[in-house]
Amino acid sequence: GAGVSQSPRYKVAKRGQDVALRCDPISGHVSLFWYQQALGQGPEFLTYFQNEAQLDKSGLPSDRFFAERPEGSVSTLKIQRTQQEDSAVYLCASSLARTTSGRVKFFGPGTRLTVL
Amino acid sequence: QQQVKQSPQSLIVQKGGISIINCAYENTAFDYFPWYQQFPGKGPALLIAIRPDVSEKKEGRFTISFNKSAKQFSLHIMDSQPGDSATYFCAAPLTSILTGGGNKLTFGTGTQLKVEL
């Protein structure tokens, strides 16, 4: 596809359920980022992959959050035992590389997660 | 710790007017300052960016002004149009050699711009 795609676009979960959010980055993009955007706030960094390697997971709020990118393309963000405070839009972004040109990040439309 | 502070939180401008959004940063290690535009239901999209060795950058109706000594940068939208109504975020990347140099972004809290006819 032409841009970053994410699925599902909307997810409603009952508290305690596990969810999995998918990101398809732009083909050939080495770097992949996950961000969490609470209502009315700016996106906050969660984790970063370079190809299949997760190089930075400093933003993951708890050990209930887990991300993977096993083949260096598609990534999945998994949230176990969801809590109401996990309700947010989860954004995925990709960029070409670590170099200066890689600073241009392309964001997907996000997955809006609502935990009841 | 909020590393990028953005103001105002919301802004209403008449069509044809100038919209000005300000950001202040704390970390002098920041070396790249992008502005992102976000429409409802969409992800942020890069609008314009500046490096700290430049005091101003203009692209069409959008201009970034950068004041390194004051650690501030601002977005000016000239001849504002209703289609510019969106949320704008300033941001800065922080590259850490220890964490793989991923250019992760730190965002401001956003400015909701409404351009009225």
Short mmCIF file of C-alpha atoms in Angstrom, two decimals:
data_model
loop_
_atom_site.label_atom_id
_atom_site.label_comp_id
_atom_site.label_asym_id
_atom_site.label_seq_id
_atom_site.Cartn_x
_atom_site.Cartn_y
_atom_site.Cartn_z
CA GLY A 1 0.00 0.00 0.00
CA ALA A 2 0.92 3.64 -0.29
CA GLY A 3 0.98 4.39 3.42
CA VAL A 4 1.08 2.87 6.88
CA SER A 5 -2.00 0.83 7.62
CA GLN A 6 -3.31 -0.29 10.98
CA SER A 7 -5.98 -2.75 12.00
CA PRO A 8 -8.43 -2.84 13.49
CA ARG A 9 -9.32 0.84 13.33
CA TYR A 10 -11.53 0.51 16.38
CA LYS A 11 -11.40 -2.03 19.18
CA VAL A 12 -13.66 -2.30 22.20
CA ALA A 13 -12.46 -4.64 24.93
CA LYS A 14 -13.79 -5.60 28.30
CA ARG A 15 -11.45 -4.95 31.19
CA GLY A 16 -9.14 -7.92 31.59
CA GLN A 17 -9.23 -9.01 27.95
CA ASP A 18 -6.13 -9.30 25.80
CA VAL A 19 -5.92 -7.31 22.56
CA ALA A 20 -3.61 -7.37 19.55
CA LEU A 21 -3.12 -4.36 17.30
CA ARG A 22 -1.50 -4.71 13.89
CA CYS A 23 0.68 -2.33 11.91
CA ASP A 24 1.70 -2.67 8.27
CA PRO A 25 4.50 -0.18 7.62
CA ILE A 26 5.47 1.28 4.28
CA SER A 27 7.36 -1.33 2.28
CA GLY A 28 11.10 -0.99 2.73
CA HIS A 29 10.91 1.12 5.86
CA VAL A 30 13.48 -0.09 8.34
CA SER A 31 12.30 1.77 11.42
CA LEU A 32 8.95 1.23 13.09
CA PHE A 33 7.55 3.07 16.08
CA TRP A 34 4.51 2.67 18.30
CA TYR A 35 2.96 5.67 20.04
CA GLN A 36 0.05 6.03 22.43
CA GLN A 37 -2.20 9.09 22.11
CA ALA A 38 -4.62 9.84 24.92
CA LEU A 39 -7.63 12.03 24.16
CA GLY A 40 -6.57 15.65 23.74
CA GLN A 41 -2.89 14.88 24.16
CA GLY A 42 0.14 14.51 21.96
CA PRO A 43 1.40 11.06 21.02
CA GLU A 44 3.75 9.44 23.50
CA PHE A 45 6.51 7.06 22.48
CA LEU A 46 6.07 3.41 23.38
CA THR A 47 8.66 1.37 21.50
CA TYR A 48 10.95 1.29 18.46
CA PHE A 49 12.11 -1.42 16.07
CA GLN A 50 14.92 -1.40 13.58
CA ASN A 51 14.06 -4.26 11.26
CA GLU A 52 13.15 -7.12 13.61
CA ALA A 53 15.18 -5.86 16.55
CA GLN A 54 13.36 -4.02 19.31
CA LEU A 55 15.97 -1.42 20.21
CA ASP A 56 13.98 0.78 22.58
CA LYS A 57 11.01 -0.20 24.70
CA SER A 58 11.47 2.46 27.34
CA GLY A 59 8.00 3.91 26.76
CA LEU A 60 5.98 0.76 27.39
CA PRO A 61 3.91 1.61 30.48
CA SER A 62 3.90 -1.84 32.04
CA ASP A 63 4.81 -5.46 31.43
CA ARG A 64 1.27 -5.96 30.12
CA PHE A 65 2.42 -4.28 26.91
CA PHE A 66 4.38 -6.33 24.43
CA ALA A 67 5.41 -5.59 20.85
CA GLU A 68 6.99 -7.71 18.18
CA ARG A 69 8.13 -7.47 14.57
CA PRO A 70 9.38 -10.98 13.85
CA GLU A 71 10.19 -10.60 10.16
CA GLY A 72 11.09 -6.94 10.13
CA SER A 73 7.92 -5.78 8.43
CA VAL A 74 4.50 -6.18 10.08
CA SER A 75 4.38 -5.39 13.78
CA THR A 76 1.92 -6.32 16.49
CA LEU A 77 1.33 -4.50 19.75
CA LYS A 78 -0.25 -6.74 22.34
CA ILE A 79 -1.85 -5.58 25.54
CA GLN A 80 -2.64 -8.20 28.13
CA ARG A 81 -5.32 -7.89 30.81
CA THR A 82 -6.48 -4.51 29.50
CA GLN A 83 -7.34 -1.77 31.98
CA GLN A 84 -9.47 1.33 31.50
CA GLU A 85 -6.38 3.53 31.52
CA ASP A 86 -5.21 1.72 28.37
CA SER A 87 -8.01 3.43 26.42
CA ALA A 88 -6.28 5.58 23.80
CA VAL A 89 -5.39 5.74 20.13
CA TYR A 90 -2.39 3.59 19.31
CA LEU A 91 -0.38 5.00 16.42
CA CYS A 92 2.20 3.22 14.34
CA ALA A 93 4.82 5.10 12.34
CA SER A 94 7.55 3.99 9.99
CA SER A 95 10.59 5.64 8.47
CA LEU A 96 13.34 4.72 6.05
CA ALA A 97 16.32 4.43 8.35
CA ARG A 98 18.22 5.79 11.29
CA THR A 99 19.86 8.43 9.17
CA THR A 100 18.71 12.01 8.85
CA SER A 101 16.25 11.08 6.14
CA GLY A 102 14.76 8.63 8.58
CA ARG A 103 13.55 11.49 10.68
CA VAL A 104 10.58 11.81 8.34
CA LYS A 105 8.06 9.54 9.93
CA PHE A 106 4.87 8.38 8.30
CA PHE A 107 2.06 7.68 10.69
CA GLY A 108 -0.83 5.31 10.26
CA PRO A 109 -4.43 6.29 11.09
CA GLY A 110 -4.24 4.61 14.48
CA THR A 111 -6.32 2.07 16.35
CA ARG A 112 -8.76 3.54 18.84
CA LEU A 113 -8.93 1.20 21.82
CA THR A 114 -11.76 1.56 24.30
CA VAL A 115 -11.64 -0.56 27.43
CA LEU A 116 -14.96 -0.88 29.24
CA GLN B 1 9.02 15.33 32.37
CA GLN B 2 7.60 17.35 29.52
CA GLN B 3 10.44 18.24 27.23
CA VAL B 4 8.43 20.26 24.72
CA LYS B 5 5.86 22.82 25.93
CA GLN B 6 3.31 24.08 23.43
CA SER B 7 0.87 27.00 23.49
CA PRO B 8 -1.87 27.97 23.06
CA GLN B 9 -4.03 24.93 23.67
CA SER B 10 -6.63 26.21 21.21
CA LEU B 11 -6.78 29.00 18.67
CA ILE B 12 -9.52 30.58 16.60
CA VAL B 13 -8.48 32.64 13.59
CA GLN B 14 -10.49 34.36 10.89
CA LYS B 15 -10.01 33.26 7.32
CA GLY B 16 -7.05 35.09 5.82
CA GLY B 17 -5.49 35.77 9.19
CA ILE B 18 -2.20 34.58 10.64
CA SER B 19 -2.12 31.61 13.02
CA ILE B 20 0.81 31.46 15.42
CA ILE B 21 1.66 28.48 17.60
CA ASN B 22 4.59 28.46 19.98
CA CYS B 23 6.80 25.78 21.45
CA ALA B 24 9.57 25.82 24.02
CA TYR B 25 12.02 23.04 24.59
CA GLU B 26 14.41 22.20 27.39
CA ASN B 27 16.87 19.67 26.06
CA THR B 28 19.67 21.30 24.12
CA ALA B 29 20.47 17.94 22.54
CA PHE B 30 17.45 18.34 20.28
CA ASP B 31 18.68 18.93 16.76
CA TYR B 32 15.59 18.76 14.61
CA PHE B 33 12.22 20.41 15.13
CA PRO B 34 9.24 19.18 13.10
CA TRP B 35 5.63 20.31 13.15
CA TYR B 36 2.89 17.77 12.59
CA GLN B 37 -0.69 18.35 11.49
CA GLN B 38 -3.43 15.96 12.57
CA PHE B 39 -7.01 15.82 11.33
CA PRO B 40 -9.70 13.96 13.31
CA GLY B 41 -9.46 10.22 12.81
CA LYS B 42 -6.09 10.47 11.08
CA GLY B 43 -2.52 10.02 12.17
CA PRO B 44 -0.17 13.01 12.42
CA ALA B 45 1.42 14.11 9.15
CA LEU B 46 4.70 15.99 8.85
CA LEU B 47 4.03 19.60 7.87
CA ILE B 48 7.39 21.34 8.01
CA ALA B 49 10.65 20.93 9.95
CA ILE B 50 13.72 23.01 10.81
CA ARG B 51 17.25 22.42 12.04
CA PRO B 52 18.70 24.63 14.78
CA ASP B 53 21.38 26.09 12.52
CA VAL B 54 18.63 27.90 10.59
CA SER B 55 16.55 30.74 12.06
CA GLU B 56 13.63 30.49 9.67
CA LYS B 57 12.18 28.10 7.12
CA LYS B 58 9.28 28.82 4.82
CA GLU B 59 7.23 26.39 2.76
CA GLY B 60 4.27 27.97 1.06
CA ARG B 61 2.00 29.51 3.69
CA PHE B 62 3.83 27.76 6.55
CA THR B 63 6.88 29.26 8.28
CA ILE B 64 8.92 28.03 11.23
CA SER B 65 10.81 30.62 13.23
CA PHE B 66 13.56 29.31 15.48
CA ASN B 67 15.21 31.10 18.42
CA LYS B 68 18.06 28.95 19.66
CA SER B 69 19.10 31.22 22.54
CA ALA B 70 15.56 31.28 23.91
CA LYS B 71 15.01 27.58 23.12
CA GLN B 72 11.78 28.41 21.36
CA PHE B 73 10.32 27.78 17.96
CA SER B 74 7.03 28.76 16.41
CA LEU B 75 4.77 27.89 13.49
CA HIS B 76 3.18 30.68 11.48
CA ILE B 77 0.35 29.93 9.08
CA MET B 78 -0.19 32.84 6.73
CA ASP B 79 -3.53 33.45 4.99
CA SER B 80 -5.16 30.82 7.19
CA GLN B 81 -7.90 28.80 5.47
CA PRO B 82 -10.78 26.71 6.86
CA GLY B 83 -8.99 23.63 5.53
CA ASP B 84 -6.14 24.38 7.95
CA SER B 85 -8.46 23.62 10.86
CA ALA B 86 -6.73 20.74 12.62
CA THR B 87 -4.57 19.96 15.62
CA TYR B 88 -0.94 20.95 15.35
CA PHE B 89 1.89 19.37 17.30
CA CYS B 90 5.43 20.53 17.67
CA ALA B 91 7.94 17.79 18.31
CA ALA B 92 11.59 17.07 18.74
CA PRO B 93 13.52 13.86 18.32
CA LEU B 94 15.91 12.58 20.89
CA THR B 95 18.48 10.22 19.46
CA SER B 96 20.23 8.10 21.98
CA ILE B 97 23.24 6.06 21.04
CA LEU B 98 22.45 3.82 23.99
CA THR B 99 19.02 3.01 22.63
CA GLY B 100 19.90 2.52 19.01
CA GLY B 101 19.49 6.03 17.72
CA GLY B 102 15.87 5.60 16.81
CA ASN B 103 14.95 9.25 16.49
CA LYS B 104 11.92 8.79 18.69
CA LEU B 105 9.78 11.90 18.86
CA THR B 106 8.74 13.89 21.89
CA PHE B 107 5.52 15.76 21.14
CA GLY B 108 3.96 18.88 22.56
CA THR B 109 0.43 18.72 23.91
CA GLY B 110 -1.11 20.07 20.72
CA THR B 111 -2.95 23.20 19.54
CA GLN B 112 -6.44 22.87 18.18
CA LEU B 113 -6.77 25.43 15.38
CA LYS B 114 -10.10 26.54 14.01
CA VAL B 115 -10.21 28.87 11.04
CA GLU B 116 -13.57 30.60 10.71
CA LEU B 117 -15.09 32.06 7.57
#
